[in-house]
């Protein structure tokens, strides 16, 4: 059922809409101009639409519009200049060097500019074939521009028809990834769980969650109507996003000692009931995602409150059998999990309400204590950034040099081979080369495998299908599938691209199967050149970049803890600063996890301190989960306890995290003792007194009492601060071992 629901949601996702938009954008110019006996100009216009489509990155209308307009004009200019230079091999090589370097450097300006650079390089590749004079080059570039204008108009019109569709798609993706995070959490409660594997999954999914959240901030929080709350739709979408981020923090706060829980309770079966409860909450979240995506209203399918109460009764029954001085801490943990589940259930209920823009909750004004504009990034585009990156210290500069030399080598090899489609080698090099060696290697593997499988599929289709009308239908289907999966599963996209190209050439030149061999050989040659260039030419090994990522996540967690700890030291919690710190933790966690994945795909000789770095990442993720627990506990008014004990341990934790950063920088520092401060031990003594008092109440048959609530809260606070102190000490110890 879960897989079926995900499939249905995928059919309404951005990948499908992008596939449909690109299919329309690419096929219509060729079809229309072919009707006027202008088949080749039609193909050229379709290529122009393809290039502008690459520059069509999700964002606000103004950013999309500006990106496509700039991309279209640059594509026109590149096509024109390349056409003029085709008459001179010397000029053409010079232009390839210039364009490859300049447009590869566009990555310093962010994802949108990077896509524009890729579009321009593809326009160059498409234009190197043949020899054209000035007028022919101008005509060719004009058709490229016409195709780009067509795609621009198509994209803008579709956006105007459904202005919130992209934001809804991004928001639905956020909710789905959060639901998947909850499912991974649920796996900790099944019998005989693989704890290490589940922890790795939690860290890995942070990458997807952060990417989706950043995209929604770009799509939603930069819209004036969303910030001002000027209409009910934009206001409700913003409220859903804010609530979903808070929900993720609430889910992260349920981090406990799962091994100890399983040792105590696995045989009782109670943990399986917790697992089922969490899965039901994840299902509710997926229902909300479906409602957001379809612009409909969602309603709870299950009464989560009743389910939580049912589990609570089971825990109470279990207490009568197993509660004693040895198990009281674990029973407090079980109760706290249910309390957290109730809070999550409340947020899910609010998310259901926010899908009804006419309801009171969705019409409430956006909180003025959180400055939404501070949560979005602002990209500068001045030339100073470009100039400052013209150094070998810049990874973008080294990558641009690699791409340039590899592209020139690829084009030189294609000229020496003197074949019909010499640009395929050049195209392969440009498409698969990435700044990191691991990413390039992954792309090479995916493109080679996809090309071979797609080539076999294409030959099979051409052998058994000869009717032109059926081939055209298959061609359209493969175009749609290729663009649908291009940003979702590159390997699968290549599987569809290859037969699409083969069928197209078969329609142009029936009976010629030589193109299959050429494409496979060119892909192998282009992949080989890209591999050698990435490995030999100023390679960007991830272990050389990891120190920055490690320091970032450490500083992010330190600032997150510092902001939250204010409330435990007698100071007010500043919501904007605390949420900005939380956002930075998510960003830093995703960055280091992604970098670690890339490092593990590199040669084993480059796996420097991989196990220690992974442990460091897991420790930091665990630390942020415990900090999130402190946020949740604020709702239970912890100020009733003596704050002096908290203040002392807070100072010690901040000192340990600062020491860890100093260790990573390989600077001298004095060691910090990790013993519990005397003031904090007084809280421990009070905890023991409350535990004895509570045991006496239980023996007397008293079920619920003020002592029980006070004990539960103090135990949670004490354990959380103690865990944070212990983890901070472990992080400091690991930082000494890493020495990146």
XYZ file of C-alpha atoms in Angstrom:
740
model
C 0.000 0.000 0.000
C 2.859 2.355 0.881
C 4.604 1.669 -2.461
C 1.329 2.072 -4.393
C 0.677 5.450 -2.714
C 4.206 6.596 -3.566
C 3.673 5.568 -7.193
C 0.448 7.577 -7.388
C 2.193 10.600 -5.889
C 5.075 10.236 -8.358
C 2.595 10.478 -11.238
C 1.702 13.960 -9.952
C 5.275 14.949 -9.153
C 7.508 17.631 -10.642
C 9.352 14.951 -12.611
C 6.235 14.077 -14.600
C 5.307 17.731 -15.158
C 8.874 18.527 -16.258
C 8.805 15.552 -18.633
C 5.532 16.734 -20.175
C 6.732 20.340 -20.440
C 10.029 19.366 -22.058
C 8.312 16.923 -24.429
C 5.965 19.668 -25.610
C 8.775 22.193 -25.777
C 11.097 19.966 -27.805
C 8.653 18.252 -30.183
C 6.304 21.087 -31.173
C 8.908 23.229 -33.055
C 10.096 20.238 -35.090
C 6.540 19.108 -35.835
C 5.306 22.580 -36.840
C 8.261 23.451 -39.082
C 8.252 19.969 -40.631
C 4.744 20.780 -41.846
C 6.281 23.643 -43.836
C 8.988 21.356 -45.265
C 11.573 22.823 -42.871
C 12.608 19.676 -41.051
C 16.241 20.599 -40.263
C 15.360 24.136 -39.048
C 12.683 22.461 -36.925
C 15.303 20.188 -35.337
C 17.460 23.265 -34.677
C 14.548 25.076 -33.001
C 13.901 21.987 -30.876
C 17.534 22.016 -29.754
C 17.126 25.674 -28.774
C 14.049 24.764 -26.735
C 16.032 21.954 -25.100
C 18.814 24.346 -24.062
C 16.416 26.901 -22.565
C 14.562 24.045 -20.848
C 17.795 23.095 -19.076
C 17.952 26.671 -17.738
C 14.366 26.353 -16.451
C 15.165 25.747 -12.774
C 12.374 25.770 -10.129
C 11.971 29.123 -8.413
C 9.857 32.249 -8.326
C 8.460 33.490 -11.634
C 10.902 36.396 -11.836
C 13.918 34.131 -11.290
C 12.658 31.527 -13.766
C 11.916 34.226 -16.323
C 15.276 35.941 -15.931
C 17.154 32.642 -16.028
C 15.466 31.497 -19.239
C 15.849 34.898 -20.945
C 19.548 35.129 -20.111
C 20.020 31.482 -21.072
C 18.200 31.972 -24.382
C 20.267 35.020 -25.340
C 23.537 33.294 -24.419
C 22.504 30.186 -26.390
C 21.856 32.413 -29.419
C 25.253 34.106 -29.040
C 27.132 30.818 -28.526
C 25.411 29.181 -31.516
C 26.227 32.153 -33.730
C 29.894 32.384 -32.674
C 30.406 28.630 -32.976
C 28.873 28.632 -36.453
C 31.207 31.406 -37.605
C 34.258 29.588 -36.222
C 33.454 26.250 -37.912
C 35.273 27.432 -41.050
C 38.570 27.554 -39.125
C 39.785 24.661 -36.992
C 42.157 27.002 -35.161
C 39.370 29.466 -34.279
C 37.019 26.646 -33.308
C 39.522 25.130 -30.882
C 40.127 28.564 -29.385
C 36.386 29.117 -28.952
C 35.904 25.674 -27.360
C 38.652 26.483 -24.847
C 37.132 29.864 -24.001
C 33.511 28.709 -23.742
C 34.265 25.529 -21.782
C 36.262 27.433 -19.185
C 33.902 30.400 -18.807
C 30.641 28.447 -18.684
C 32.069 25.766 -16.382
C 32.937 28.594 -13.985
C 29.253 29.550 -13.845
C 28.859 27.000 -11.019
C 30.273 29.596 -8.589
C 26.994 31.504 -8.970
C 24.746 28.642 -7.836
C 22.557 25.968 -9.404
C 20.573 28.180 -11.778
C 23.704 29.760 -13.287
C 25.351 26.334 -13.490
C 22.413 25.035 -15.554
C 22.643 28.063 -17.843
C 26.331 27.289 -18.339
C 25.524 23.664 -19.201
C 22.859 24.810 -21.687
C 25.378 27.089 -23.411
C 27.968 24.310 -23.645
C 25.380 21.994 -25.204
C 24.495 24.749 -27.687
C 28.187 24.873 -28.587
C 28.277 21.090 -29.043
C 25.181 21.131 -31.271
C 26.745 23.874 -33.421
C 30.190 22.382 -34.148
C 28.920 20.068 -36.897
C 29.292 21.312 -40.474
C 30.686 24.550 -41.887
C 28.560 27.725 -41.969
C 29.214 31.241 -43.202
C 27.986 34.421 -41.497
C 24.421 34.371 -42.868
C 24.018 30.636 -42.303
C 25.317 30.993 -38.746
C 22.900 33.835 -38.087
C 20.002 31.798 -39.489
C 20.976 28.741 -37.431
C 21.296 30.809 -34.238
C 17.974 32.489 -35.061
C 16.174 29.152 -35.119
C 17.879 28.207 -31.833
C 16.586 31.479 -30.365
C 13.100 30.889 -31.800
C 12.946 27.470 -30.151
C 14.124 29.001 -26.882
C 11.451 31.706 -27.076
C 8.801 29.045 -27.679
C 9.875 27.112 -24.591
C 10.061 30.338 -22.552
C 6.473 31.250 -23.467
C 5.273 27.702 -22.775
C 6.887 27.621 -19.323
C 5.648 31.090 -18.310
C 2.082 30.405 -19.487
C 1.966 27.098 -17.602
C 3.268 28.867 -14.489
C 0.582 31.551 -14.794
C -2.114 28.893 -15.135
C -0.907 27.094 -11.991
C 1.232 29.605 -10.057
C 1.472 27.477 -6.909
C 2.015 24.116 -8.584
C 5.825 24.086 -8.228
C 5.574 25.173 -4.595
C 3.010 22.442 -3.925
C 5.240 19.834 -5.563
C 8.252 20.901 -3.501
C 6.223 21.021 -0.296
C 4.753 17.577 -0.968
C 8.280 16.229 -1.489
C 9.299 17.697 1.890
C 6.413 15.957 3.620
C 7.133 12.662 1.856
C 10.805 12.724 2.861
C 9.807 13.522 6.449
C 7.404 10.572 6.358
C 10.266 8.382 5.139
C 12.399 9.679 8.022
C 9.635 8.545 10.390
C 9.546 5.098 8.768
C 13.281 4.736 9.365
C 12.670 5.756 12.976
C 9.972 3.084 13.193
C 12.511 0.472 12.079
C 14.374 0.985 15.382
C 11.393 -0.588 17.179
C 11.136 -3.783 15.127
C 12.593 -7.020 16.472
C 16.360 -7.435 16.007
C 16.909 -4.106 14.211
C 20.153 -3.264 12.441
C 20.988 -0.142 14.453
C 24.026 0.911 12.407
C 22.197 0.507 9.101
C 19.247 2.542 10.372
C 21.540 5.298 11.637
C 23.191 5.460 8.202
C 19.766 5.762 6.592
C 18.823 8.603 8.948
C 21.975 10.522 8.084
C 21.573 9.862 4.353
C 17.951 10.981 4.199
C 18.984 14.286 5.761
C 20.531 15.073 2.359
C 17.187 14.695 0.570
C 15.258 16.540 3.282
C 17.642 19.490 3.224
C 17.551 19.701 -0.590
C 13.749 19.721 -0.573
C 13.524 22.299 2.221
C 15.985 24.634 0.490
C 13.994 24.333 -2.725
C 10.716 25.157 -0.966
C 12.317 28.192 0.663
C 13.314 29.341 -2.815
C 9.858 28.615 -4.250
C 7.734 29.905 -1.393
C 9.509 32.220 1.025
C 10.796 34.530 -1.713
C 7.266 35.209 -2.949
C 5.970 38.516 -1.698
C 2.430 37.134 -1.341
C 3.723 34.304 0.845
C 5.726 36.581 3.132
C 2.910 39.109 3.491
C 0.241 36.402 3.725
C -1.837 38.409 1.269
C -3.959 35.445 0.160
C -5.199 32.312 1.856
C -3.418 29.842 -0.459
C 0.065 31.291 -0.040
C -0.494 31.729 3.695
C -1.631 28.125 4.164
C 1.345 26.783 2.160
C 3.780 28.797 4.278
C 2.103 27.542 7.456
C 2.353 23.945 6.219
C 6.054 24.397 5.499
C 6.807 25.988 8.883
C 4.837 23.287 10.689
C 6.574 20.517 8.699
C 10.027 21.807 9.704
C 8.925 21.938 13.347
C 7.496 18.440 12.943
C 10.859 17.139 11.729
C 12.504 18.587 14.838
C 9.865 16.883 16.989
C 10.566 13.557 15.264
C 14.320 14.005 15.716
C 13.727 14.651 19.424
C 12.638 11.042 19.953
C 16.255 9.829 19.966
C 16.782 7.386 22.839
C 18.911 4.391 23.799
C 17.223 1.858 21.520
C 19.585 -0.957 22.481
C 18.637 -0.652 26.145
C 14.918 -0.558 25.291
C 15.244 -3.747 23.257
C 17.178 -5.447 26.042
C 14.337 -4.648 28.459
C 11.182 -4.880 26.356
C 11.713 -6.651 23.014
C 10.222 -9.942 24.238
C 7.113 -8.190 25.571
C 6.007 -7.032 22.103
C 5.366 -3.462 23.278
C 8.026 -2.037 20.945
C 6.195 -3.434 17.916
C 3.155 -1.395 18.951
C 5.335 1.720 19.016
C 6.563 0.817 15.534
C 3.009 0.467 14.219
C 2.020 3.809 15.765
C 4.924 5.625 14.068
C 4.108 4.011 10.709
C 0.499 5.177 11.032
C 1.719 8.735 11.644
C 3.935 8.468 8.555
C 0.895 7.324 6.550
C -1.046 10.381 7.722
C 1.822 12.597 6.619
C 1.771 10.992 3.165
C -1.970 11.674 2.936
C -1.295 15.338 3.712
C 1.411 15.387 1.021
C -1.090 14.008 -1.495
C -3.613 16.697 -0.521
C -1.016 19.470 -0.841
C 0.018 18.180 -4.262
C -3.547 17.967 -5.568
C -4.669 21.251 -3.934
C -7.357 19.334 -2.068
C -8.299 19.027 1.590
C -7.043 16.212 3.765
C -8.795 14.565 6.682
C -7.372 12.190 9.305
C -7.893 8.557 8.392
C -6.986 7.323 11.852
C -7.579 8.564 15.369
C -3.957 8.836 16.439
C -4.998 10.054 19.887
C -6.870 6.805 20.547
C -3.947 4.742 19.272
C -1.569 6.584 21.598
C -3.928 5.998 24.525
C -4.159 2.303 23.650
C -0.372 1.978 23.703
C -0.254 3.957 26.955
C -2.650 1.459 28.566
C -0.413 -1.394 27.385
C 2.576 0.326 28.995
C 0.617 0.780 32.242
C -0.256 -2.922 32.263
C 3.386 -3.758 31.648
C 4.426 -1.522 34.540
C 2.386 -3.600 36.953
C 4.460 -6.636 35.991
C 7.934 -5.165 35.487
C 8.258 -1.820 37.302
C 11.045 -1.725 39.873
C 14.029 0.445 40.733
C 16.035 -1.141 37.880
C 13.450 -0.514 35.156
C 11.971 2.828 36.201
C 14.272 4.787 33.842
C 13.199 2.690 30.852
C 9.508 3.117 31.699
C 10.045 6.873 31.894
C 11.594 6.641 28.405
C 8.543 4.751 27.101
C 6.244 7.399 28.558
C 8.319 10.203 27.059
C 8.155 8.576 23.634
C 4.363 8.533 23.897
C 4.340 12.142 25.061
C 6.441 13.063 22.026
C 4.145 10.992 19.793
C 1.179 12.972 21.131
C 2.952 16.219 20.219
C 3.703 14.864 16.720
C 0.064 13.827 16.404
C -0.959 17.381 17.284
C 1.272 18.798 14.557
C -0.124 16.310 12.036
C -3.619 17.430 13.023
C -2.595 21.058 12.417
C -1.167 20.121 9.014
C -4.539 18.605 8.115
C -6.177 21.894 9.149
C -3.770 23.962 7.042
C -4.888 22.138 3.891
C -8.217 23.960 4.432
C -7.365 27.607 3.591
C -10.796 28.754 4.791
C -10.334 27.374 8.312
C -9.399 29.610 11.207
C -5.998 27.943 11.728
C -5.000 28.541 8.100
C -6.243 32.143 8.191
C -4.218 33.086 11.254
C -1.509 35.703 10.585
C 2.064 34.573 10.123
C 4.134 34.923 13.265
C 5.984 38.231 13.377
C 8.576 36.775 15.754
C 10.069 34.730 12.901
C 11.552 36.778 10.049
C 10.915 34.487 7.081
C 13.128 36.386 4.636
C 16.197 35.522 6.731
C 15.686 31.837 5.952
C 16.323 32.249 2.220
C 19.701 32.465 0.513
C 20.655 35.406 -1.674
C 23.051 34.814 -4.563
C 25.348 37.596 -5.767
C 26.263 37.741 -9.458
C 29.019 40.364 -9.558
C 32.256 39.859 -11.496
C 34.288 40.095 -8.298
C 33.211 36.561 -7.357
C 34.431 35.285 -10.729
C 37.751 37.102 -10.389
C 38.329 35.865 -6.831
C 37.918 32.248 -8.015
C 40.650 32.502 -10.654
C 43.095 30.610 -8.476
C 44.093 26.975 -7.970
C 42.730 27.233 -4.434
C 39.255 27.314 -6.011
C 37.742 23.897 -6.765
C 35.555 25.547 -9.428
C 38.652 26.903 -11.188
C 40.323 23.478 -11.203
C 37.107 21.852 -12.430
C 36.811 24.378 -15.262
C 40.374 23.647 -16.369
C 39.665 19.890 -16.294
C 36.510 20.290 -18.373
C 38.311 22.533 -20.861
C 41.264 20.190 -21.399
C 39.028 17.107 -21.519
C 36.662 18.760 -24.024
C 39.527 19.823 -26.300
C 40.998 16.309 -26.100
C 37.614 14.762 -26.866
C 37.029 16.981 -29.872
C 40.552 16.310 -31.166
C 39.966 12.543 -30.913
C 36.638 12.873 -32.741
C 38.326 14.745 -35.604
C 40.987 12.056 -35.857
C 38.270 9.381 -36.068
C 36.542 11.320 -38.893
C 33.059 9.955 -38.194
C 29.622 11.433 -38.857
C 28.655 12.351 -35.291
C 31.923 13.683 -33.927
C 30.146 15.861 -31.358
C 28.997 12.834 -29.327
C 32.394 12.444 -27.645
C 32.466 16.148 -26.789
C 28.891 15.985 -25.477
C 29.677 12.955 -23.303
C 32.659 14.718 -21.723
C 30.695 17.892 -20.951
C 27.635 16.114 -19.544
C 29.327 13.605 -17.244
C 32.210 15.645 -15.807
C 31.476 16.863 -12.279
C 33.642 18.793 -9.797
C 34.140 15.716 -7.574
C 35.851 12.575 -8.871
C 33.286 10.314 -7.186
C 30.383 12.081 -8.885
C 32.132 11.865 -12.270
C 32.843 8.152 -11.828
C 29.207 7.528 -10.921
C 28.018 9.432 -14.010
C 30.409 7.483 -16.265
C 29.076 4.170 -14.969
C 25.450 5.268 -15.322
C 25.955 6.604 -18.842
C 27.845 3.540 -20.073
C 25.329 1.104 -18.616
C 22.361 3.173 -19.771
C 23.787 3.523 -23.287
C 24.393 -0.216 -23.678
C 20.973 -1.205 -22.305
C 19.232 1.539 -24.267
C 21.119 0.567 -27.421
C 19.984 -3.045 -27.098
C 16.405 -1.909 -26.502
C 16.556 0.449 -29.487
C 17.878 -2.238 -31.832
C 15.197 -4.642 -30.632
C 12.467 -2.088 -31.343
C 13.837 -1.276 -34.797
C 14.109 -4.968 -35.706
C 10.515 -5.788 -34.771
C 8.778 -2.470 -35.561
C 8.880 -0.957 -39.034
C 5.716 1.185 -39.217
C 6.642 4.862 -39.113
C 3.533 5.865 -37.147
C 4.273 3.360 -34.371
C 7.928 4.422 -34.272
C 6.832 8.050 -33.861
C 4.607 7.104 -30.922
C 7.466 5.161 -29.307
C 9.778 8.110 -29.988
C 7.442 10.516 -28.169
C 7.101 8.085 -25.267
C 10.873 7.767 -24.889
C 11.341 11.550 -25.082
C 8.812 11.955 -22.275
C 10.371 9.205 -20.132
C 13.904 10.511 -20.701
C 13.043 14.014 -19.503
C 10.913 12.646 -16.660
C 13.807 10.683 -15.170
C 16.699 13.006 -16.086
C 16.726 14.637 -12.624
C 15.384 11.606 -10.764
C 17.356 8.612 -12.046
C 20.055 9.492 -14.575
C 20.847 5.876 -15.473
C 17.221 5.192 -16.338
C 17.032 8.454 -18.295
C 20.003 7.375 -20.456
C 18.280 4.036 -21.075
C 15.419 6.003 -22.682
C 17.587 8.645 -24.385
C 19.613 6.104 -26.386
C 16.707 4.340 -28.172
C 15.073 7.741 -28.710
C 18.218 8.896 -30.568
C 18.466 5.629 -32.503
C 14.823 5.763 -33.613
C 15.233 9.409 -34.661
C 18.258 8.599 -36.837
C 16.463 5.546 -38.223
C 13.594 7.782 -39.359
C 16.124 10.114 -41.005
C 18.242 7.329 -42.536
C 16.306 4.016 -42.632
C 18.337 0.829 -42.419
C 21.494 2.417 -41.002
C 22.377 0.618 -37.746
C 25.941 1.924 -37.732
C 24.775 4.732 -35.448
C 24.385 2.208 -32.591
C 28.037 1.207 -32.747
C 29.135 4.848 -33.047
C 27.150 5.948 -30.012
C 28.470 3.156 -27.787
C 32.079 3.728 -28.903
C 31.798 7.507 -28.491
C 30.329 7.069 -25.013
C 33.201 4.772 -24.014
C 35.807 7.201 -25.406
C 34.161 10.242 -23.815
C 33.799 8.426 -20.492
C 37.443 7.344 -20.617
C 38.652 10.893 -21.275
C 36.471 12.245 -18.456
C 37.758 9.570 -16.053
C 41.422 10.225 -16.838
C 40.976 14.003 -16.623
C 39.164 13.765 -13.268
C 41.812 11.420 -11.852
C 44.957 13.114 -13.199
C 44.257 16.821 -13.719
C 44.209 18.568 -10.335
C 41.743 16.045 -8.863
C 39.367 17.296 -6.198
C 39.540 14.551 -3.565
C 36.830 14.833 -0.953
C 39.095 14.179 2.028
C 40.827 17.477 1.253
C 37.504 19.318 1.629
C 36.212 17.457 4.682
C 37.813 19.668 7.316
C 35.587 22.560 6.222
C 32.459 20.384 6.374
C 33.405 18.963 9.777
C 34.009 22.419 11.217
C 30.717 23.633 9.733
C 28.611 20.899 11.318
C 30.419 21.302 14.622
C 29.873 25.060 14.701
C 26.246 24.631 13.578
C 25.495 22.220 16.430
C 27.308 24.448 18.907
C 25.230 27.466 17.849
C 22.028 25.374 17.881
C 22.746 24.207 21.428
C 23.761 27.711 22.500
C 20.476 29.206 21.275
C 18.318 26.486 22.859
C 20.310 26.474 26.109
C 19.461 30.144 26.667
C 16.046 29.064 27.914
C 17.683 26.791 30.512
C 19.988 29.536 31.759
C 17.265 32.056 32.586
C 17.335 33.888 29.232
C 14.507 34.147 26.670
C 14.555 31.903 23.605
C 14.885 34.049 20.455
C 12.800 32.109 17.952
C 14.314 33.465 14.744
C 17.908 32.909 15.883
C 17.125 29.434 17.204
C 15.371 28.398 13.977
C 18.182 29.808 11.840
C 20.633 27.748 13.892
C 18.429 24.671 13.422
C 18.339 25.254 9.666
C 22.130 25.483 9.560
C 22.391 22.147 11.391
C 20.240 20.501 8.716
C 22.291 22.094 5.919
C 25.629 21.137 7.494
C 24.499 17.568 8.201
C 23.412 17.127 4.588
C 26.677 18.610 3.299
C 28.958 16.363 5.355
C 26.855 13.262 4.636
C 26.958 13.997 0.904
C 30.717 14.622 1.011
C 31.248 11.340 2.872
C 29.244 9.467 0.228
C 31.384 11.005 -2.515
C 34.608 10.121 -0.689
C 33.566 6.474 -0.346
C 33.058 6.306 -4.137
C 36.654 7.418 -4.717
C 39.713 5.098 -4.805
C 40.347 3.365 -1.476
C 43.682 5.135 -1.129
C 41.686 8.370 -0.752
C 39.463 7.076 2.075
C 41.211 9.033 4.804
C 39.822 8.313 8.300
C 36.523 7.189 6.759
C 35.308 5.260 9.817
C 36.257 8.059 12.219
C 34.580 10.667 10.037
C 31.438 8.551 9.772
C 31.374 8.176 13.565
C 31.852 11.941 13.848
C 28.846 12.520 11.565
C 26.661 10.055 13.491
C 27.673 11.652 16.799
C 26.749 15.099 15.503
C 23.406 13.826 14.216
C 22.759 12.251 17.618
C 23.779 15.510 19.290
C 21.322 17.551 17.219
C 18.589 15.021 18.083
C 19.218 15.509 21.804
C 19.248 19.293 21.371
C 15.874 18.960 19.644
C 14.710 17.061 22.742
C 15.603 20.097 24.859
C 13.391 22.208 22.592
C 10.482 19.812 23.087
C 10.990 19.766 26.864
C 10.621 23.553 26.983
C 6.873 23.016 26.607
C 6.856 21.281 30.014
C 8.115 24.372 31.912
C 11.560 23.200 33.092
C 12.176 26.553 34.825
C 10.654 25.021 37.978
C 14.047 23.407 38.651
C 17.211 25.111 39.856
C 18.827 26.697 36.793
C 22.298 26.902 38.277
C 22.909 23.203 37.625
C 21.913 23.611 33.986
C 24.070 26.715 33.517
C 27.241 24.956 34.678
C 26.790 21.923 32.429
C 25.858 24.190 29.498
C 29.163 26.023 29.886
C 31.058 22.717 29.968
C 29.293 21.418 26.830
C 30.043 24.605 24.898
C 33.669 24.317 26.001
C 33.945 20.718 24.771
C 32.468 21.588 21.373
C 34.822 24.547 21.066
C 37.700 22.247 21.985
C 36.650 19.830 19.229
C 36.833 22.646 16.684
C 40.282 23.603 17.937
C 41.395 19.976 17.581
C 40.184 19.871 13.972
C 42.166 23.025 13.259
C 45.176 21.235 14.794
C 45.702 24.000 17.307
C 46.880 23.535 20.875
C 44.169 23.467 23.526
C 43.763 22.568 27.171
C 41.774 19.429 27.904
C 38.418 19.786 29.639
C 37.340 17.353 32.337
C 34.001 15.707 31.582
C 32.968 14.862 35.131
C 29.504 16.056 36.078
C 29.664 19.439 37.849
C 28.721 19.489 41.528
C 25.697 21.699 40.844
C 24.436 19.171 38.302
C 24.911 16.303 40.732
C 22.496 18.026 43.086
C 19.828 17.531 40.417
C 20.814 13.857 40.331
C 20.314 13.614 44.084
C 16.896 15.214 43.788
C 16.124 12.729 41.039
C 16.869 9.789 43.323
C 14.669 11.259 46.054
C 11.803 11.708 43.594
C 12.273 8.139 42.321
C 12.018 6.740 45.855
C 8.966 8.878 46.550
C 7.343 7.695 43.329
C 8.046 4.022 44.101
C 6.320 4.483 47.456
C 3.315 5.980 45.661
C 3.189 3.019 43.270
C 3.310 0.563 46.166
C 0.428 2.487 47.725
C -1.557 2.081 44.484
C -1.376 5.721 43.388
C -1.286 5.843 39.577
C -0.858 9.481 38.560
C 0.585 12.231 40.729
C 2.492 15.494 40.693
C 5.580 13.566 41.767
C 5.288 11.336 38.703
C 5.177 14.330 36.346
C 8.034 16.077 38.141
C 10.128 12.898 38.104
C 9.465 12.322 34.402
C 10.466 15.860 33.460
C 13.566 16.010 35.661
C 14.680 12.550 34.498
C 14.304 13.637 30.869
C 16.220 16.860 31.463
C 18.983 15.168 33.420
C 19.404 12.358 30.881
C 19.332 14.740 27.916
C 21.946 17.112 29.330
C 24.064 14.173 30.462
C 23.837 12.596 26.998
C 24.759 15.881 25.326
C 27.749 16.210 27.664
C 28.874 12.643 26.933
C 28.417 13.031 23.169
C 30.271 16.361 23.187
C 33.182 14.647 24.933
C 33.103 11.847 22.330
C 33.077 14.408 19.515
C 36.098 16.108 21.062
C 37.876 12.743 21.320
C 37.081 11.865 17.684
C 38.280 15.257 16.513
C 41.725 14.421 17.906
C 41.811 11.151 15.949
C 40.654 12.555 12.616
C 43.332 15.204 11.966
C 42.150 15.661 8.392
